[in-house]
mmCIF file of C-alpha atoms in Angstrom:
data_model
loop_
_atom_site.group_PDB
_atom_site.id
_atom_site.type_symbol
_atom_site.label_atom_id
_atom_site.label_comp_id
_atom_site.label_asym_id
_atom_site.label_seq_id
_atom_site.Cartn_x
_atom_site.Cartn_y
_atom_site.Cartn_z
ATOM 1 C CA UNK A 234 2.040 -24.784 -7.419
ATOM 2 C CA UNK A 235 2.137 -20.790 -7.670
ATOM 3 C CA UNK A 236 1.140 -19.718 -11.058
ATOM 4 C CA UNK A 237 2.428 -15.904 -10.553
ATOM 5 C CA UNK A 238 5.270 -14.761 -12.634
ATOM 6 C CA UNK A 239 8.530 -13.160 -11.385
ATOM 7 C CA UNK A 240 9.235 -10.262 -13.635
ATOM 8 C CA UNK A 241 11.309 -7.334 -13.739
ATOM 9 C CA UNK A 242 11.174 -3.905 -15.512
ATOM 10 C CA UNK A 243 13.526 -0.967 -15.654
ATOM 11 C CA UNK A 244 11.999 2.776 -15.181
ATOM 12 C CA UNK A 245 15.074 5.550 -15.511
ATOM 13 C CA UNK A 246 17.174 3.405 -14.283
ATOM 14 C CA UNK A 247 15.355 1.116 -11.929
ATOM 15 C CA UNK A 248 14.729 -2.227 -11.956
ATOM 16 C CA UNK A 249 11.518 -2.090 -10.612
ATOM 17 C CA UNK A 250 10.345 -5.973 -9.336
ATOM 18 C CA UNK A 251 7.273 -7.393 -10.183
ATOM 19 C CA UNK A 252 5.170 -10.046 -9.190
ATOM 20 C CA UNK A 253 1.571 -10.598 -12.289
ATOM 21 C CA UNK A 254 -0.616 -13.676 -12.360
ATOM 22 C CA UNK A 255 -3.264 -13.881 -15.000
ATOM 23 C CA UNK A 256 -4.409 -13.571 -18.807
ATOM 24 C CA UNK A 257 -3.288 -10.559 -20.244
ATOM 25 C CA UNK A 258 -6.265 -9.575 -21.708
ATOM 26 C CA UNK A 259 -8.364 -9.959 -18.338
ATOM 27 C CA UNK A 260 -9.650 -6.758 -16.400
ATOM 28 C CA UNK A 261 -6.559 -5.637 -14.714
ATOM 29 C CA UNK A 262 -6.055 -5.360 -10.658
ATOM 30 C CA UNK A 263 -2.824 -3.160 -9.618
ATOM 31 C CA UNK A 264 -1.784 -3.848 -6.172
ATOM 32 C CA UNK A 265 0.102 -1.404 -4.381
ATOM 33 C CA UNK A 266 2.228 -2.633 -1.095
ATOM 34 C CA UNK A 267 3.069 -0.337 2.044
ATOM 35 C CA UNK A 268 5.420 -0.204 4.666
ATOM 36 C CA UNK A 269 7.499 -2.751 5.876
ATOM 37 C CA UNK A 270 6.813 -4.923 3.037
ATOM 38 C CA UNK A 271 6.813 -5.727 -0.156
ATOM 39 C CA UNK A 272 4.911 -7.442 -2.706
ATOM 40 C CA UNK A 273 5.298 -10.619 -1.136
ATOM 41 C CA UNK A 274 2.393 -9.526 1.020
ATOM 42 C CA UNK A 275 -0.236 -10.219 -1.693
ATOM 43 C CA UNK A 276 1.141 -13.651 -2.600
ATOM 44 C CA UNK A 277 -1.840 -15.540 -1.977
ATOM 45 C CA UNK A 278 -4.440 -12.603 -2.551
ATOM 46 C CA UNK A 279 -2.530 -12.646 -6.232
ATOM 47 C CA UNK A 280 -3.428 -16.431 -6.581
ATOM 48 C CA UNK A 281 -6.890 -16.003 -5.724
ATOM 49 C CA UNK A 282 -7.755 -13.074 -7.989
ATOM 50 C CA UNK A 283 -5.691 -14.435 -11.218
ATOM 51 C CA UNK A 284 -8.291 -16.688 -12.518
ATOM 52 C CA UNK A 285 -10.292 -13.953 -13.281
ATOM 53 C CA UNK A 286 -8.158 -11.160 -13.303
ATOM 54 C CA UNK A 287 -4.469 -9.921 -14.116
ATOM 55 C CA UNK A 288 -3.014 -9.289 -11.477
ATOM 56 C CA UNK A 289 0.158 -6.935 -11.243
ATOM 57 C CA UNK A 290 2.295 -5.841 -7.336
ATOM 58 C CA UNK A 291 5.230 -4.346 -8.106
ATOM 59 C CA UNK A 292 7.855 -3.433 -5.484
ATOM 60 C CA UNK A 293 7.756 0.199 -4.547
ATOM 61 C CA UNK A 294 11.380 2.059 -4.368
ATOM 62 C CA UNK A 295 13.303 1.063 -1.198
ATOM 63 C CA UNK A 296 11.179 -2.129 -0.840
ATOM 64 C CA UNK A 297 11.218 -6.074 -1.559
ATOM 65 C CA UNK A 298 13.642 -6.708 -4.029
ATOM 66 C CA UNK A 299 13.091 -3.794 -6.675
ATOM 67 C CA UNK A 300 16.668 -2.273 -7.067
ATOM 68 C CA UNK A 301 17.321 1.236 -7.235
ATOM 69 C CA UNK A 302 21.360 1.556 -8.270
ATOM 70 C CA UNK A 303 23.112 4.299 -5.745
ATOM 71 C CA UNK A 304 24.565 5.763 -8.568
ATOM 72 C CA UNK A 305 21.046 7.394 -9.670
ATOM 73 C CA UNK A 306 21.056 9.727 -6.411
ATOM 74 C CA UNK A 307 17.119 9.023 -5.976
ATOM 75 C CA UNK A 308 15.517 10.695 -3.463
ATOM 76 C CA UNK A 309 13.400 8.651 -1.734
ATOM 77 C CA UNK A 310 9.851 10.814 -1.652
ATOM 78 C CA UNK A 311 5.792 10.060 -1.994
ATOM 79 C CA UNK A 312 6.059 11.784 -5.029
ATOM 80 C CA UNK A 313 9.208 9.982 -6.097
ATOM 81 C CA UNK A 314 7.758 6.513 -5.657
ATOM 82 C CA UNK A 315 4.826 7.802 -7.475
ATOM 83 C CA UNK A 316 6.613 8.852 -10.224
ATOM 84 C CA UNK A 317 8.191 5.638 -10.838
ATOM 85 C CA UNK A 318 4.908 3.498 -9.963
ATOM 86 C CA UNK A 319 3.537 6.100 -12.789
ATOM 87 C CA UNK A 320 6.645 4.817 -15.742
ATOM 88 C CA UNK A 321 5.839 1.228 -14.427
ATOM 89 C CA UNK A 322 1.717 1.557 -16.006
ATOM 90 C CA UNK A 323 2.883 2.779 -18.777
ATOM 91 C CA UNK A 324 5.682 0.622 -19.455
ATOM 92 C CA UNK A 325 3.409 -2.422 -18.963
ATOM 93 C CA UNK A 326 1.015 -0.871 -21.461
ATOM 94 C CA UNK A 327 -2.038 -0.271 -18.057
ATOM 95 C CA UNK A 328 -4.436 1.759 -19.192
ATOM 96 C CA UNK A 329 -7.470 0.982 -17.935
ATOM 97 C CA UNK A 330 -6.753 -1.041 -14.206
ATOM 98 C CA UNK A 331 -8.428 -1.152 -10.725
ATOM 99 C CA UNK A 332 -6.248 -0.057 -7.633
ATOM 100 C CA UNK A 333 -5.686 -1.683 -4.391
ATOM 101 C CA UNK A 334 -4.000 0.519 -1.694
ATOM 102 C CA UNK A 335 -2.616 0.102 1.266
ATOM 103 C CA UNK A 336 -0.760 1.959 3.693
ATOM 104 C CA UNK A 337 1.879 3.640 1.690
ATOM 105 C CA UNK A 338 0.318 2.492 -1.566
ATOM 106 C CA UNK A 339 -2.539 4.773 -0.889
ATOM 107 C CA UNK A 340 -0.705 8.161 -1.081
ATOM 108 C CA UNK A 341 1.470 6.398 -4.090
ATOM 109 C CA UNK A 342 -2.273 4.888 -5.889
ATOM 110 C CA UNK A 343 -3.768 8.481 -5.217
ATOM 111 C CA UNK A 344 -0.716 10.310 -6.866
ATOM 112 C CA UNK A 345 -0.996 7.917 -9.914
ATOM 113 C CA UNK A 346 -5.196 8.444 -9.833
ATOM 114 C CA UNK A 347 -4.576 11.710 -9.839
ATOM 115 C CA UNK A 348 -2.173 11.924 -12.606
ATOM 116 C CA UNK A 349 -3.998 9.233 -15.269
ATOM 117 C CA UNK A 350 -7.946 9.363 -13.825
ATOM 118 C CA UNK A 351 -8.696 8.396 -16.938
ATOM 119 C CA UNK A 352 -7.188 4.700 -16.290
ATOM 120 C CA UNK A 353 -8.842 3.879 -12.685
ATOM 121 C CA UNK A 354 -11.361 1.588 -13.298
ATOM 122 C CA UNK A 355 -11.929 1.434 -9.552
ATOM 123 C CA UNK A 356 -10.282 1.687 -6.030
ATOM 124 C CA UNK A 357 -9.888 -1.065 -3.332
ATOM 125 C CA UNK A 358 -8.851 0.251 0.176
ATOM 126 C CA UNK A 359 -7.685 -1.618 2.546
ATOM 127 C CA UNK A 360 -6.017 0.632 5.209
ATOM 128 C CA UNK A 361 -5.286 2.626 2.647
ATOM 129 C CA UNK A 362 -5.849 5.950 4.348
ATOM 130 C CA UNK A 363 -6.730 9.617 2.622
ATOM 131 C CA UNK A 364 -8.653 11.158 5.694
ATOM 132 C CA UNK A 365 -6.787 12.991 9.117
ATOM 133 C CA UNK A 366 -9.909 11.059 10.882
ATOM 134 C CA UNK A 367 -7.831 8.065 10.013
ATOM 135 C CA UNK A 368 -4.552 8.669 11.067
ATOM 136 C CA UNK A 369 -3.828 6.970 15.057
ATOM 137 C CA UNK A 370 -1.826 7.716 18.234
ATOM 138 C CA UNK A 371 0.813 5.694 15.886
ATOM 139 C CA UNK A 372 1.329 8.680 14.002
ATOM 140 C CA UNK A 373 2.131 11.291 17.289
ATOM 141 C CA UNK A 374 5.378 10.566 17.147
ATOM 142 C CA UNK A 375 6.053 11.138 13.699
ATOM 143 C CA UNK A 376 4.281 14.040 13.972
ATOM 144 C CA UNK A 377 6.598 15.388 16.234
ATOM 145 C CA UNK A 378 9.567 14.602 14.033
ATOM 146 C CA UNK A 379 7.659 16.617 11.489
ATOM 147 C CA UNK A 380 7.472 19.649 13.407
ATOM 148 C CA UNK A 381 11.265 18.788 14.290
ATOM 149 C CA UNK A 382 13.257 17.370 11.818
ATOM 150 C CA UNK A 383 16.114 17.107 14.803
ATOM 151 C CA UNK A 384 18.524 14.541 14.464
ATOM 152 C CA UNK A 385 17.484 13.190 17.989
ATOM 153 C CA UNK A 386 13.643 13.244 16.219
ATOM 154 C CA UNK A 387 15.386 10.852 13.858
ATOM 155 C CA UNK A 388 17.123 8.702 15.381
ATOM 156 C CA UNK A 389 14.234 8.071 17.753
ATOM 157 C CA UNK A 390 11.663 6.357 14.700
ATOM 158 C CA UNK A 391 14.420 3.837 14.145
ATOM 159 C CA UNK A 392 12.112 1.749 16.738
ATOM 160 C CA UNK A 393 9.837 1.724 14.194
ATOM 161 C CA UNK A 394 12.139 -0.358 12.138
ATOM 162 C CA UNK A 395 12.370 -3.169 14.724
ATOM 163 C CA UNK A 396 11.918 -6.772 14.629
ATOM 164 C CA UNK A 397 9.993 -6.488 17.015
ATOM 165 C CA UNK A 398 7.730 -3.332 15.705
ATOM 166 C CA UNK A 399 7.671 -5.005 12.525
ATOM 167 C CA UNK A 400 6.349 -8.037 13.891
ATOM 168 C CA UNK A 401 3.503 -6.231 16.119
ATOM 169 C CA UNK A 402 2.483 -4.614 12.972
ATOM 170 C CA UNK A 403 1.147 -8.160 11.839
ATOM 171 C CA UNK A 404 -0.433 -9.741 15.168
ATOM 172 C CA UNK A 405 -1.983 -6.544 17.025
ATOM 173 C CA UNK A 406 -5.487 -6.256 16.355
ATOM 174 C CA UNK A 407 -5.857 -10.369 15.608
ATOM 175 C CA UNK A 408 -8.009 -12.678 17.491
ATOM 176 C CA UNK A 409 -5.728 -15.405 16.687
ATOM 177 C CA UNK A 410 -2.041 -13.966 16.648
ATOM 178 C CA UNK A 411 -0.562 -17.497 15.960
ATOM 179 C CA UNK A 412 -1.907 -18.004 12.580
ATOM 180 C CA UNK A 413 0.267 -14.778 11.131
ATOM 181 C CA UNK A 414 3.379 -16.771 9.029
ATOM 182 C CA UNK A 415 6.437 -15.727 10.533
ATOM 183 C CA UNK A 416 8.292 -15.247 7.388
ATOM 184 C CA UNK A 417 6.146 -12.068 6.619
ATOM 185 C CA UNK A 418 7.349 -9.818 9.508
ATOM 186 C CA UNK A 419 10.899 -11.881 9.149
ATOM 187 C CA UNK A 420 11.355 -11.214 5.465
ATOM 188 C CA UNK A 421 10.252 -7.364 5.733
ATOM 189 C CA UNK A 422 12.904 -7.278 8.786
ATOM 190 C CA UNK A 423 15.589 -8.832 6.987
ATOM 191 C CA UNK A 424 15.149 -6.582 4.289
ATOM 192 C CA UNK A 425 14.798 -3.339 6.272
ATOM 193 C CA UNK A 426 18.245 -3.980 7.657
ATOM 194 C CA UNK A 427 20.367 -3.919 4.665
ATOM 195 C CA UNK A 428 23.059 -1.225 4.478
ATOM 196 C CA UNK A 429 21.377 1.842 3.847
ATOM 197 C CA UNK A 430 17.578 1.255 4.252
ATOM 198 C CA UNK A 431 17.222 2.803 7.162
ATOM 199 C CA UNK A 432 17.924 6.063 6.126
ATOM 200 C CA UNK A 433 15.849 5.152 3.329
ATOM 201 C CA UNK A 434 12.450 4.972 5.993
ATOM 202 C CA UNK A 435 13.644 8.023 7.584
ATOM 203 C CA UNK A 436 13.542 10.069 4.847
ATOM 204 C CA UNK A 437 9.700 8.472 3.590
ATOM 205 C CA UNK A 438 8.864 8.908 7.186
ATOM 206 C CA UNK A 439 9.443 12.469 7.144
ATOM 207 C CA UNK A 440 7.876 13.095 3.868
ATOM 208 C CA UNK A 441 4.568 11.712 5.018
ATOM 209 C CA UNK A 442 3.713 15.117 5.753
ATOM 210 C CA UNK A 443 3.056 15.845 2.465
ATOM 211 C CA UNK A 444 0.778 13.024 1.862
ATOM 212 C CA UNK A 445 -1.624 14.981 4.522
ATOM 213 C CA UNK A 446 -0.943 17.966 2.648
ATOM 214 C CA UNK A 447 -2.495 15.929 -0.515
ATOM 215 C CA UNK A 448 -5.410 14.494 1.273
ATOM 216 C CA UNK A 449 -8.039 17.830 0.148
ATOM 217 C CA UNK A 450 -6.617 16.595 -3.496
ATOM 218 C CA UNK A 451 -7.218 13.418 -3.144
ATOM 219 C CA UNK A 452 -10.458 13.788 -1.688
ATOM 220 C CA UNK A 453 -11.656 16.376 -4.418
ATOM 221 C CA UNK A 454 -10.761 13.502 -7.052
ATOM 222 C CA UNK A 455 -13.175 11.475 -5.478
ATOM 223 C CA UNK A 456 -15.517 13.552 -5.683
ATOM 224 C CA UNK A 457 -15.141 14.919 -8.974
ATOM 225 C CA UNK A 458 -14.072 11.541 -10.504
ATOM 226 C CA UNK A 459 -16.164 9.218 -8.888
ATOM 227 C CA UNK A 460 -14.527 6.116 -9.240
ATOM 228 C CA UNK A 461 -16.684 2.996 -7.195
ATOM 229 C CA UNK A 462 -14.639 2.598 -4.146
ATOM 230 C CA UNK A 463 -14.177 -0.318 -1.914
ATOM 231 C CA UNK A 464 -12.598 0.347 1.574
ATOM 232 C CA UNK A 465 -12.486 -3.057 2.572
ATOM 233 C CA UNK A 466 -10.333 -2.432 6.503
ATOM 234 C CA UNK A 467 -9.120 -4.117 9.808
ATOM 235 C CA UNK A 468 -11.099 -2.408 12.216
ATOM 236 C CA UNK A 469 -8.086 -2.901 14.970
ATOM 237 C CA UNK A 470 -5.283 -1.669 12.986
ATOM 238 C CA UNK A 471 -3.425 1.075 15.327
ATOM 239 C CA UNK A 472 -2.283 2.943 12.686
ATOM 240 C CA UNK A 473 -5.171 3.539 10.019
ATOM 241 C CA UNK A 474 -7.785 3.561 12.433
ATOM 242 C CA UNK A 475 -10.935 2.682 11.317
ATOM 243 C CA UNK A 476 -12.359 6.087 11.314
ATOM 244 C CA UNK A 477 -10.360 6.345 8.110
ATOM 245 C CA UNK A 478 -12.505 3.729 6.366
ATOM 246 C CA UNK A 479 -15.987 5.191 7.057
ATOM 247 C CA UNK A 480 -14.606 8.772 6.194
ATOM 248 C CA UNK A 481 -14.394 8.136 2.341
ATOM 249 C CA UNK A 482 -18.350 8.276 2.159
ATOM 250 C CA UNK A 483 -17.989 11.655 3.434
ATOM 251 C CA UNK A 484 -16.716 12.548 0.100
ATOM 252 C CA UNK A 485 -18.232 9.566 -1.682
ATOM 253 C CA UNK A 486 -21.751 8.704 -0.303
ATOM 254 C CA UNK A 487 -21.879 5.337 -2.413
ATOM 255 C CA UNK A 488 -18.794 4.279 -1.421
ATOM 256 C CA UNK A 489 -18.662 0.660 0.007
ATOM 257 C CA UNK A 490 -17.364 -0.167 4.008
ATOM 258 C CA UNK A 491 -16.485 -3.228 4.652
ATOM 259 C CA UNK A 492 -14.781 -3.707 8.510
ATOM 260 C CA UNK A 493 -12.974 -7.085 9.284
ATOM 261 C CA UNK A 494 -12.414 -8.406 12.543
ATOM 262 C CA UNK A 495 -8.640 -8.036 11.914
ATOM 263 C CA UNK A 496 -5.388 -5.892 12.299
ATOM 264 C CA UNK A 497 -3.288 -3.822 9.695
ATOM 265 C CA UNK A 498 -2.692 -6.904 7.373
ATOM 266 C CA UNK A 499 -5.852 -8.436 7.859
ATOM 267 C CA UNK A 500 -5.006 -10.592 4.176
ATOM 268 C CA UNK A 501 -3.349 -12.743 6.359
ATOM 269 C CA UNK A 502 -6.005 -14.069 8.203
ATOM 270 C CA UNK A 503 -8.609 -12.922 6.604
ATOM 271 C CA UNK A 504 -8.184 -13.605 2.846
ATOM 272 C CA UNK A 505 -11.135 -15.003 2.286
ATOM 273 C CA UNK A 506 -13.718 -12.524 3.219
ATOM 274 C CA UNK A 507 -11.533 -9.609 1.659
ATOM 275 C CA UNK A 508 -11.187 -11.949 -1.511
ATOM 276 C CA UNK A 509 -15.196 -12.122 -1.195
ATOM 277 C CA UNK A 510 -15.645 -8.225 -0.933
ATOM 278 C CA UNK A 511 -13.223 -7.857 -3.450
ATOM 279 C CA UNK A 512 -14.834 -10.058 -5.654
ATOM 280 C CA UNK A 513 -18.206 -9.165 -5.283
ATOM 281 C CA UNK A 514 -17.357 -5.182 -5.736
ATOM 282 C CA UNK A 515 -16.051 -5.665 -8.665
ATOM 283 C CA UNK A 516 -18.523 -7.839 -10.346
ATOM 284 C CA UNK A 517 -20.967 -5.324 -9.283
ATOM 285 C CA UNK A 518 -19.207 -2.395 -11.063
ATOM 286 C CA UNK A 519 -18.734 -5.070 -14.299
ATOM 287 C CA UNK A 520 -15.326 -5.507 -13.646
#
């Protein structure tokens, strides 16, 4: 039987869903989600940390099943969903927690990090990217629709929000394709199809750009901060190559590199020798 809790918490205006596990007064573990998903994608990562740690994954803006009423006019932005993820530590009372990013939770974690450094206890990264050495051929196309914001640009990245794309985001880069639950790529399909989301993606896949823009920022916080970092990565993923992985102990020699034979969500076959990395990291840094 699960032991997380299903909670939710409203932050101007938005009832921001959350999934915690844990005593209250245990070393706290934020996990941030990216795209296509949600929360849901730490559900058994959340089970394995709890007994030692509380565990907190909220759902970001335009994702899972936090709910953002139309009536607020929110404009769906990095800096946006970082502002809210922001409210949501301090309405939970965070203020001292480790990070785990991924994909879009990296640019969202960083934002936070570098708005309250005093509160990161730590970073886990797992293809949570911060480097241009870690961006793929994925990315050329939205590149393009960067340097053209044309409607025909548009239009063209709603393959990215394909069953089918959705699904390939889970098996590429795994030895054994046929162990990935369908309901993960099923569930982040079903709810990237309800009215309106897709213009939702659109608009966070255009404003991307400005999470490049950030990476100098985010890579001077490293340095200057020096929080212990774990980038803990599936070296297959297409789209945060691994490249991005070994590039944070360009800015942070001690940093720890973990590679896993796996794709970009390695958790899902992998959770046990990310939960040991994770684990272990931690403990080192007293955690």
């Amino acid at each position: 039987m699960s032991n997380t809790l299903i909670k939710n918490v409203k932050i101007d205006g938005i009832s921001v869903f959350y999934r915690e596990a844990g005593k209250k007064d245990a070393p706290t573990v934020l996990l941030l989600h990216g795209f296509p998903t949600s929360s849901f994608q730490y559900r058994n990562l959340i089970e394995r940390l709890a007994p030692k740690y509380r565990v907190i994954a909220p759902d970001l803006p335009g994702f899972g099943f936090t709910d953002v009423p139309s009536e607020l006019g929110y404009k769906y932005t990095f800096d946006n969903l970082a502002t809210t993820i922001i409210g949501f530590t301090k309405a939970l009372d965070l203020n001292k927690f480790a990070i785990y990013i991924f994909d879009y939770g990296a640019p969202v974690g960083l934002r936070l990090a570098l708005a309250r450094p005093e509160a990161i206890t730590a970073i886990i990264s797992q293809n949570g990217n911060a480097f241009e050495a870690g961006l793929g051929s994925f990315w050329d196309q939205l590149r393009e629709y960067w340097s053209d914001p044309s409607l025909d640009n548009r239009e063209g990245l709603k393959s990215l929000l394909t069953l089918d794309l959705t699904k390939f985001q889970y098996v590429q880069g795994e030895a054994n394709p046929e162990l990935v639950p369908p309901e993960t790529y099923t569930l982040d399909y079903a709810l990237l199809s309800r009215p309106g989301n897709a213009d939702i993606q659109l608009d966070l896949f255009y404003d991307y750009r400005t999470n490049l823009a950030l990476y100098p920022k985010f890579q001077e916080y490293l340095k200057q901060h020096k929080p212990p970092v774990l980038a803990v990565w599936g070296k297959n993923d297409p789209i945060f190559i691994s490249q991005g992985a070994e590039a944070f102990k360009t800015v942070l020699p001690e940093a720890e590199v973990h590679l896993v034979d796996g794709g970009h969500f390695p958790l899902e076959n992998h959770l046990e020798e990310i939960y040991l990395k994770i684990i272990q990291f931690l403990s080192k840094h007293s955690l």
